Amino acid sequence: MSRRDAKPNSTVKDNSGTRVLVVEDFADNRDLLTEYLTFRGFAVTAAADGEAALRSAREDLPDVILMDLRMPGLDGWQTTRRLKADPSTSNVPVIAVTAHALKREVESARDAGCDAVVAKPFDISALADALETFKTLGLGVFERPGLALKV
């Protein structure tokens, strides 16, 4: 993800009905995602760690969660397992976002319950485009070349 990729989309849609939880321990990445997705019209909540993500997901019931995998404390794998085990959050799609997109890590993310895996760096505009259409087209919108990885 880079700031040069964060170009405003000239056809911004009203995404206010789509609630996104951004879980990222690195403040610059969290702020960039939050600001850009908010600009694109999403209702964004951010969490800096797994414990905060669990609380936020249970309170706000987001439509989708962007989950960093490698975080100190409760990591993305553990957080996803807990979210998927909780009946109140088990149906919320979790999109793993990781810079370590080796086959083994992608498989472990899927095993933990992640519904898709996006590799860093990614085109933030393409991610926002996928988020705009996922509620009508489903999780398959994240399985596009250059954005998500298949196992």
Short mmCIF file of C-alpha atoms in Angstrom, two decimals:
data_model
loop_
_atom_site.label_atom_id
_atom_site.label_comp_id
_atom_site.label_asym_id
_atom_site.label_seq_id
_atom_site.Cartn_x
_atom_site.Cartn_y
_atom_site.Cartn_z
CA MET A 1 0.00 0.00 0.00
CA SER A 2 1.40 3.35 -0.88
CA ARG A 3 0.16 6.91 -0.75
CA ARG A 4 0.61 7.30 -4.49
CA ASP A 5 -2.04 4.61 -4.92
CA ALA A 6 -4.48 6.58 -2.77
CA LYS A 7 -5.95 8.60 -5.61
CA PRO A 8 -9.54 9.72 -5.17
CA ASN A 9 -12.02 7.83 -7.31
CA SER A 10 -13.92 10.24 -9.50
CA THR A 11 -17.05 8.11 -9.17
CA VAL A 12 -17.29 7.93 -5.38
CA LYS A 13 -20.42 6.10 -4.32
CA ASP A 14 -22.47 6.45 -1.16
CA ASN A 15 -20.97 3.66 0.92
CA SER A 16 -22.25 4.97 4.25
CA GLY A 17 -24.26 1.79 4.71
CA THR A 18 -21.11 -0.33 4.61
CA ARG A 19 -19.36 -0.62 7.96
CA VAL A 20 -15.66 -1.54 7.80
CA LEU A 21 -13.48 -2.44 10.76
CA VAL A 22 -9.78 -1.84 10.04
CA VAL A 23 -7.50 -3.83 12.36
CA GLU A 24 -3.88 -2.75 11.96
CA ASP A 25 -1.18 -2.24 14.58
CA PHE A 26 0.97 0.05 12.41
CA ALA A 27 -0.52 3.52 12.93
CA ASP A 28 0.42 4.93 9.49
CA ASN A 29 -1.27 2.04 7.66
CA ARG A 30 -4.31 2.19 9.96
CA ASP A 31 -4.67 5.95 9.47
CA LEU A 32 -4.22 5.77 5.70
CA LEU A 33 -6.83 3.03 5.32
CA THR A 34 -9.23 4.77 7.68
CA GLU A 35 -8.90 8.16 6.00
CA TYR A 36 -9.14 6.83 2.45
CA LEU A 37 -12.08 4.52 3.11
CA THR A 38 -13.87 7.32 4.98
CA PHE A 39 -13.22 9.59 1.98
CA ARG A 40 -14.78 6.90 -0.21
CA GLY A 41 -17.90 7.03 1.96
CA PHE A 42 -17.52 3.98 4.21
CA ALA A 43 -18.35 4.02 7.90
CA VAL A 44 -14.94 3.04 9.29
CA THR A 45 -13.91 1.96 12.76
CA ALA A 46 -10.28 1.21 13.53
CA ALA A 47 -8.57 -1.00 16.07
CA ALA A 48 -4.85 -1.16 16.87
CA ASP A 49 -4.81 -4.70 18.26
CA GLY A 50 -6.75 -7.93 18.50
CA GLU A 51 -8.44 -7.20 21.83
CA ALA A 52 -9.73 -3.84 20.58
CA ALA A 53 -10.89 -5.53 17.38
CA LEU A 54 -12.93 -8.09 19.32
CA ARG A 55 -14.61 -5.37 21.38
CA SER A 56 -15.31 -3.22 18.34
CA ALA A 57 -16.65 -6.09 16.24
CA ARG A 58 -19.03 -7.17 19.01
CA GLU A 59 -20.26 -3.62 19.64
CA ASP A 60 -20.49 -2.31 16.07
CA LEU A 61 -21.09 -5.51 14.03
CA PRO A 62 -19.21 -4.38 10.91
CA ASP A 63 -20.08 -5.63 7.43
CA VAL A 64 -16.46 -6.59 6.80
CA ILE A 65 -13.20 -6.67 8.74
CA LEU A 66 -9.77 -5.89 7.26
CA MET A 67 -7.46 -7.87 9.57
CA ASP A 68 -3.71 -7.45 9.82
CA LEU A 69 -2.30 -10.87 10.71
CA ARG A 70 0.97 -10.01 12.40
CA MET A 71 0.26 -7.93 15.47
CA PRO A 72 1.75 -8.03 18.96
CA GLY A 73 -0.37 -9.63 21.64
CA LEU A 74 -3.50 -11.18 20.19
CA ASP A 75 -2.54 -11.60 16.53
CA GLY A 76 -4.84 -11.65 13.50
CA TRP A 77 -5.08 -15.44 13.40
CA GLN A 78 -6.15 -15.66 17.06
CA THR A 79 -8.52 -12.71 16.70
CA THR A 80 -10.16 -14.24 13.62
CA ARG A 81 -10.61 -17.60 15.36
CA ARG A 82 -12.35 -15.85 18.27
CA LEU A 83 -14.55 -13.80 15.94
CA LYS A 84 -15.58 -16.90 13.98
CA ALA A 85 -16.29 -18.84 17.21
CA ASP A 86 -18.58 -16.10 18.55
CA PRO A 87 -22.17 -16.47 17.24
CA SER A 88 -22.59 -12.67 17.17
CA THR A 89 -19.63 -12.15 14.80
CA SER A 90 -19.20 -15.52 13.08
CA ASN A 91 -20.84 -14.37 9.84
CA VAL A 92 -18.79 -11.17 9.47
CA PRO A 93 -16.35 -11.62 6.56
CA VAL A 94 -12.71 -11.26 7.59
CA ILE A 95 -10.23 -10.17 4.92
CA ALA A 96 -6.66 -10.88 6.04
CA VAL A 97 -4.20 -8.15 5.07
CA THR A 98 -0.58 -9.26 5.24
CA ALA A 99 2.87 -8.46 3.92
CA HIS A 100 3.87 -12.10 4.43
CA ALA A 101 1.80 -13.63 1.66
CA LEU A 102 3.60 -16.94 1.33
CA LYS A 103 1.47 -19.97 0.53
CA ARG A 104 1.84 -21.32 4.09
CA GLU A 105 0.68 -18.03 5.60
CA VAL A 106 -2.25 -17.72 3.20
CA GLU A 107 -3.32 -21.27 4.09
CA SER A 108 -3.02 -20.55 7.82
CA ALA A 109 -5.15 -17.42 7.41
CA ARG A 110 -7.83 -19.45 5.66
CA ASP A 111 -7.57 -22.15 8.35
CA ALA A 112 -8.10 -19.48 11.02
CA GLY A 113 -11.33 -18.46 9.30
CA CYS A 114 -10.27 -15.59 7.05
CA ASP A 115 -12.54 -15.37 4.02
CA ALA A 116 -9.93 -13.81 1.71
CA VAL A 117 -6.30 -12.71 1.86
CA VAL A 118 -5.01 -9.41 0.48
CA ALA A 119 -1.25 -9.03 0.06
CA LYS A 120 0.59 -5.86 1.05
CA PRO A 121 1.47 -3.72 -0.73
CA PHE A 122 -1.87 -3.36 -2.48
CA ASP A 123 -3.61 -0.71 -4.52
CA ILE A 124 -5.81 1.04 -1.96
CA SER A 125 -8.18 2.23 -4.66
CA ALA A 126 -8.67 -1.35 -5.92
CA LEU A 127 -9.38 -2.48 -2.37
CA ALA A 128 -11.97 0.28 -1.93
CA ASP A 129 -13.52 -0.66 -5.29
CA ALA A 130 -13.81 -4.27 -4.10
CA LEU A 131 -15.37 -3.12 -0.82
CA GLU A 132 -17.92 -1.07 -2.79
CA THR A 133 -19.16 -4.13 -4.63
CA PHE A 134 -18.70 -6.97 -2.16
CA LYS A 135 -22.13 -6.57 -0.52
CA THR A 136 -23.87 -7.21 -3.84
CA LEU A 137 -21.35 -9.52 -5.55
CA GLY A 138 -19.93 -11.38 -2.55
CA LEU A 139 -16.42 -12.18 -1.43
CA GLY A 140 -15.34 -13.15 -4.93
CA VAL A 141 -14.61 -9.48 -5.65
CA PHE A 142 -11.51 -9.82 -3.46
CA GLU A 143 -10.19 -12.68 -5.60
CA ARG A 144 -8.84 -10.50 -8.37
CA PRO A 145 -5.27 -10.45 -9.66
CA GLY A 146 -3.09 -7.93 -7.90
CA LEU A 147 -5.40 -7.65 -4.91
CA ALA A 148 -6.04 -11.01 -3.31
CA LEU A 149 -4.39 -14.38 -3.26
CA LYS A 150 -5.93 -17.78 -3.78
CA VAL A 151 -4.56 -20.91 -2.17
#
